[in-house]
Short mmCIF file of C-alpha atoms in Angstrom, two decimals:
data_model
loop_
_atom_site.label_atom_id
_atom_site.label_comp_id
_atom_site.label_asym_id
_atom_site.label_seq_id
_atom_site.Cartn_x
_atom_site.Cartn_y
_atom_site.Cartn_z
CA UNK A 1 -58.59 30.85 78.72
CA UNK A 2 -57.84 27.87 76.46
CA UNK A 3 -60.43 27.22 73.49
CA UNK A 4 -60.91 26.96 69.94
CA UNK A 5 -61.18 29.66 67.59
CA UNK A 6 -62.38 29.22 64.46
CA UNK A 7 -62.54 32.36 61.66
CA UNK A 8 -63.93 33.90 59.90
CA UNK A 9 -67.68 33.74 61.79
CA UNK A 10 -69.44 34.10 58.26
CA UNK A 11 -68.12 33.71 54.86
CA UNK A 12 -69.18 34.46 51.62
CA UNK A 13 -68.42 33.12 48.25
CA UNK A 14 -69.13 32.58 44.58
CA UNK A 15 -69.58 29.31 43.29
CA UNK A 16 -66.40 27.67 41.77
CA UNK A 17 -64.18 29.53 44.30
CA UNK A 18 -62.22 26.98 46.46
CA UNK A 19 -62.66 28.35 50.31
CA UNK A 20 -60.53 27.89 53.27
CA UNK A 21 -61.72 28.11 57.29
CA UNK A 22 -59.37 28.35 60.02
CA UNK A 23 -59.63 26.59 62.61
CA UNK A 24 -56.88 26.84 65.86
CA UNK A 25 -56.76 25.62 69.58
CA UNK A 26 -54.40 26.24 72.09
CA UNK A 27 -55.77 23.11 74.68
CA UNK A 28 -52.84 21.36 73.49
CA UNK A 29 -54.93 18.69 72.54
CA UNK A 30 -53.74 16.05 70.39
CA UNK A 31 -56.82 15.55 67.99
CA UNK A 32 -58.63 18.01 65.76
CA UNK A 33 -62.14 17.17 63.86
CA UNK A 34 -64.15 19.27 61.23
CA UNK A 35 -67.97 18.54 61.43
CA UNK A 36 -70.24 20.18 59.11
CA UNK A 37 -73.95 20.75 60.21
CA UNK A 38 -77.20 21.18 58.12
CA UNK A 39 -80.78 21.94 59.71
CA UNK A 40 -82.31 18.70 61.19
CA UNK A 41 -79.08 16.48 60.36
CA UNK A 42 -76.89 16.80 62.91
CA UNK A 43 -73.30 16.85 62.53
CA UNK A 44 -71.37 14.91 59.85
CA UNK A 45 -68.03 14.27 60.61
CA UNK A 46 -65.27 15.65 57.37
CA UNK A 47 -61.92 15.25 58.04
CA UNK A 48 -59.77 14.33 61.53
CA UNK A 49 -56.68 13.91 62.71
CA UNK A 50 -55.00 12.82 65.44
CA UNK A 51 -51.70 13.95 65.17
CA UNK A 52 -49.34 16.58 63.28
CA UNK A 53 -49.42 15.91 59.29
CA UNK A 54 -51.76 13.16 59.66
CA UNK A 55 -55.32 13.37 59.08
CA UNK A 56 -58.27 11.17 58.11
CA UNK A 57 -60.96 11.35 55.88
CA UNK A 58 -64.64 10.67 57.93
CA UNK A 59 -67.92 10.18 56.97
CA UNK A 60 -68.51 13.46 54.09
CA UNK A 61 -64.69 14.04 52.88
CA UNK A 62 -65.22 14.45 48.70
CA UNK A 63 -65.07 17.96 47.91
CA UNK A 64 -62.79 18.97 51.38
CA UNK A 65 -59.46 18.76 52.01
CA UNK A 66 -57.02 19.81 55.16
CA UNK A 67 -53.87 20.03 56.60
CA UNK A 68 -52.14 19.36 59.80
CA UNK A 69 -48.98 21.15 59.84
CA UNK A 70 -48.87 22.56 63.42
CA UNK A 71 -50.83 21.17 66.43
CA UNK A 72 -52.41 24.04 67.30
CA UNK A 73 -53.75 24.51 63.56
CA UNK A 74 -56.24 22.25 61.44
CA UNK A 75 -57.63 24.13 58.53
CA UNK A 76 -60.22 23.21 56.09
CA UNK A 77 -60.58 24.13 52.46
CA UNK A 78 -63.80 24.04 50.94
CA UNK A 79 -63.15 23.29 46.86
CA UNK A 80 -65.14 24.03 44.16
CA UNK A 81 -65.82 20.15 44.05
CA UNK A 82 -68.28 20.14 46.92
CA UNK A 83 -71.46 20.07 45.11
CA UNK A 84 -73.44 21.69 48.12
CA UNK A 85 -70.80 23.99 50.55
CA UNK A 86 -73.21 26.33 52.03
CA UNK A 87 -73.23 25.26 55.38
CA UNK A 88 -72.11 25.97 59.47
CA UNK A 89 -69.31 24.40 59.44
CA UNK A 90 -67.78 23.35 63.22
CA UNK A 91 -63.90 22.64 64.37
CA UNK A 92 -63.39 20.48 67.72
CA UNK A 93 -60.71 19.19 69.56
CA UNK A 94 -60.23 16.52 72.19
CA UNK A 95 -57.09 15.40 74.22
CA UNK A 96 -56.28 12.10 71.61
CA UNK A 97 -58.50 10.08 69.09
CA UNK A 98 -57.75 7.03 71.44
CA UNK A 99 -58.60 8.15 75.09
CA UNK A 100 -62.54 9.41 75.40
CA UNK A 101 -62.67 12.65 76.23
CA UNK A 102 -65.45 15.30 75.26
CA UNK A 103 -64.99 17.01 72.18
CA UNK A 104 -64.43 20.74 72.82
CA UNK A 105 -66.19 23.23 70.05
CA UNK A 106 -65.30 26.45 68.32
CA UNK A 107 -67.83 28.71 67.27
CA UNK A 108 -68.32 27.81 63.59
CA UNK A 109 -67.62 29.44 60.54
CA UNK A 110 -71.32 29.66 58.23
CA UNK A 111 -70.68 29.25 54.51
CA UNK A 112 -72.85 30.94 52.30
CA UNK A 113 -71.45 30.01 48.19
CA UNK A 114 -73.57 31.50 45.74
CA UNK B 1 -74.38 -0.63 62.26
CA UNK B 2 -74.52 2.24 65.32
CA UNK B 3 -76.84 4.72 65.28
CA UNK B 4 -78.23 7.26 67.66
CA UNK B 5 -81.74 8.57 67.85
CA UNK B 6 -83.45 11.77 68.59
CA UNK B 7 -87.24 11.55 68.51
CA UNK B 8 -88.33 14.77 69.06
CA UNK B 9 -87.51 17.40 66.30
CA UNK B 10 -89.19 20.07 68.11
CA UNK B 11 -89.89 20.53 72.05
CA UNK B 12 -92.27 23.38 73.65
CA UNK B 13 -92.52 23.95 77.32
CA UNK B 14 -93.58 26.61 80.37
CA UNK B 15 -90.80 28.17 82.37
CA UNK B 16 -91.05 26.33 85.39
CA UNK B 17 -91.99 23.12 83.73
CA UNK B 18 -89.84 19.64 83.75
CA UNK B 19 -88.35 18.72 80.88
CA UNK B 20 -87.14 15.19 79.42
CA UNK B 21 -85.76 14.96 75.90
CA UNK B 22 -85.23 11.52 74.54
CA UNK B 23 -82.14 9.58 73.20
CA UNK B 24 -81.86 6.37 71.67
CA UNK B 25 -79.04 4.27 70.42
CA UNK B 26 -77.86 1.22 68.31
CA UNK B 27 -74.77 -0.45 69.67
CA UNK B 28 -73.88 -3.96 70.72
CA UNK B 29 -71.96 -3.02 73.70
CA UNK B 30 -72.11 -0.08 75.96
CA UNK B 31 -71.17 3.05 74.58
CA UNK B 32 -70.09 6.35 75.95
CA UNK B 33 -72.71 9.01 75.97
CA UNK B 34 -72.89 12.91 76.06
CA UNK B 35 -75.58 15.26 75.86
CA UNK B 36 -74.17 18.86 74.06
CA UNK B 37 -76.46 22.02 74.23
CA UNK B 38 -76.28 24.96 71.10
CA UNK B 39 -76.97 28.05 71.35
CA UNK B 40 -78.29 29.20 67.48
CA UNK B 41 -75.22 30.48 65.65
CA UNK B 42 -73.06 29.23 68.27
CA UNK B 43 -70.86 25.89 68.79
CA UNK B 44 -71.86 23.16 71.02
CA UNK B 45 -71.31 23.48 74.69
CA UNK B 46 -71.04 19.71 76.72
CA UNK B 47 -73.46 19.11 79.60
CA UNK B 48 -72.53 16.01 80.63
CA UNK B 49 -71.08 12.83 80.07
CA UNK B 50 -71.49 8.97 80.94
CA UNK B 51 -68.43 6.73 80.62
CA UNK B 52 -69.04 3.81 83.54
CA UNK B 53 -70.56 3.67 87.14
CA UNK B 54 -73.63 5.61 88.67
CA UNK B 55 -76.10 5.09 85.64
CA UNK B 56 -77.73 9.13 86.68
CA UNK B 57 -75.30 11.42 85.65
CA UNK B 58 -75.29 14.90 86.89
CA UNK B 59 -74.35 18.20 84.31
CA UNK B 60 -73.98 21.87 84.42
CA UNK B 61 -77.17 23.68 84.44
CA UNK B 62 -79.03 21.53 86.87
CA UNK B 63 -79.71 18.64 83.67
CA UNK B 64 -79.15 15.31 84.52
CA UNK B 65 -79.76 12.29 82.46
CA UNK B 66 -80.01 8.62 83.01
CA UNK B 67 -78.81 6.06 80.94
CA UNK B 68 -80.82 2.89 81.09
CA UNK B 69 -78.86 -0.13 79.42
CA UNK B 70 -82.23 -2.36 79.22
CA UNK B 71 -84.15 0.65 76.84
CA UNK B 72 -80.76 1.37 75.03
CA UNK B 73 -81.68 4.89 76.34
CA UNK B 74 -79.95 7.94 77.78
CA UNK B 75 -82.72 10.55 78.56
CA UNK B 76 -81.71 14.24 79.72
CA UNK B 77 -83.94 15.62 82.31
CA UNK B 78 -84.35 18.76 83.91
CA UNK B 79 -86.84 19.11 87.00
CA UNK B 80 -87.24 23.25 86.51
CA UNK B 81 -86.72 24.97 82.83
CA UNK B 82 -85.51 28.41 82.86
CA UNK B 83 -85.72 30.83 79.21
CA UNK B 84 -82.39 30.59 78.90
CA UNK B 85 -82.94 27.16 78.58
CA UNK B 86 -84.26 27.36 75.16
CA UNK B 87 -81.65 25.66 72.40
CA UNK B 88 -81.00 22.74 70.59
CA UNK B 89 -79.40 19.44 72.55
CA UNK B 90 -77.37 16.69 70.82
CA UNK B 91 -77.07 13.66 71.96
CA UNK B 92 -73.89 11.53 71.00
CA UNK B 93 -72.51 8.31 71.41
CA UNK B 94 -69.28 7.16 71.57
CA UNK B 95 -67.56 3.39 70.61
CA UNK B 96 -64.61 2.39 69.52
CA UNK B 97 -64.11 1.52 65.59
CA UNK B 98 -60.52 0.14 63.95
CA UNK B 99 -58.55 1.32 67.06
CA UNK B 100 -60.15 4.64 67.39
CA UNK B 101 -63.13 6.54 69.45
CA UNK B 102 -65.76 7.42 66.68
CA UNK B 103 -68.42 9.84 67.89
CA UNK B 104 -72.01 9.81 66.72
CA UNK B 105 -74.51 12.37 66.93
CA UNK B 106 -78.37 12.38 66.69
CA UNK B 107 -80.31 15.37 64.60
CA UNK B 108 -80.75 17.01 67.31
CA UNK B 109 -84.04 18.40 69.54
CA UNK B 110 -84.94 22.28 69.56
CA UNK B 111 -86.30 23.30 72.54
CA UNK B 112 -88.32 26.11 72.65
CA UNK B 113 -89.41 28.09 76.35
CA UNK B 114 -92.57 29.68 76.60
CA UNK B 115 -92.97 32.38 79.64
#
């Protein structure tokens, strides 16, 4: 079954410690989003990008950074410059940035930095 | 500047009972609108989707939801709610900024089932 597969499902780490979460899909869709979520505020879009080594910054970038090397792969590191990391943290996919299609989910990766 | 609305932090109902959670948005034009469901600990699962045509749109899990232009509104509806029922729903919205689909989503309302 295609889907999105994001890893590890919790992660722990000490403050100052940059951080990174994998994210892959094998939908062979074009466009790949991080969204990080915090009790009561929905989702925040990070980073997305549309195509292979090309990515945007969205709404909560500073502190985050990716890369888009492969299609299939969109990871995102979680630096020691993000004043508040601990967080769920969600990767999703759709066909392109430019058609509307659904956004497909993984299963989120929850960030606990202490 | 767009924005999308969830009233209701917190829902309670009966198993059995109908159901209606509330979605407003902020858009000059008509947007496109989808109503996710989360399981806790989980991703978020689509339900349904409106893009253009019948104004009731019908999802998985017997929801539905209706968007009504005039009220700026797209309310999901269930007529029957089962336990398994009980998770948080997202509403989003979608328009298009600088060339691009952005997606928008409200806080979010957690339902919770009572037996």
């Amino acid at each position: 079954d295609g889907g999105i597969t994001q890893s590890p499902k919790y992660l722990f780490r000490k403050e100052g410690q940059n951080v990174t979460l994998s994210c892959e899909q094998n939908l062979n869709h074009d466009a790949m989003y991080w969204y990080r979520q915090d009790p009561g505020q929905g989702l925040r879009l990070i980073y997305y990008s549309q195509i292979v080594n090309d990515f945007q910054k969205g709404d909560i970038a500073e502190g985050y950074s990716v890369s888009r090397e492969k299609k299939e792969s969109f990871p995102l590191t979680v630096t020691s410059a993000q004043k508040n990391p601990t967080a769920f943290y969600l990767c999703a996919s759709s066909i392109s940035r430019t058609e509307y299609s659904p956004l497909h989910f993984g299963n989120g990766t929850r960030l606990t930095v202490t | 500047a767009q924005s999308v609305t969830q009233p209701d932090i917190h829902i309670t109902v009966s198993e059995g009972a109908s159901l209606e959670l509330r979605c407003n948005y902020s858009y000059g034009a008509t947007p496109y609108l989808f109503w996710y469901v989360q399981s806790p600990g989980q991703g978020l699962q689509l339900l349904l989707k409106y893009f253009s045509g019948d104004t009731l749109v019908q999802g998985i899990k017997g929801f539905e939801a209706e968007f009504k232009r005039s009220q700026s509104s797209f309310n999901l509806r269930k007529p029957s709610v089962h336990w398994s029922d009980a998770a948080e729903y997202f509403c989003a919205v979608g328009f298009r900024s600088g060339g691009y689909n952005k997606l928008i989503f409200g806080a979010g309302t957690r339902l919770a089932v009572h037996p």
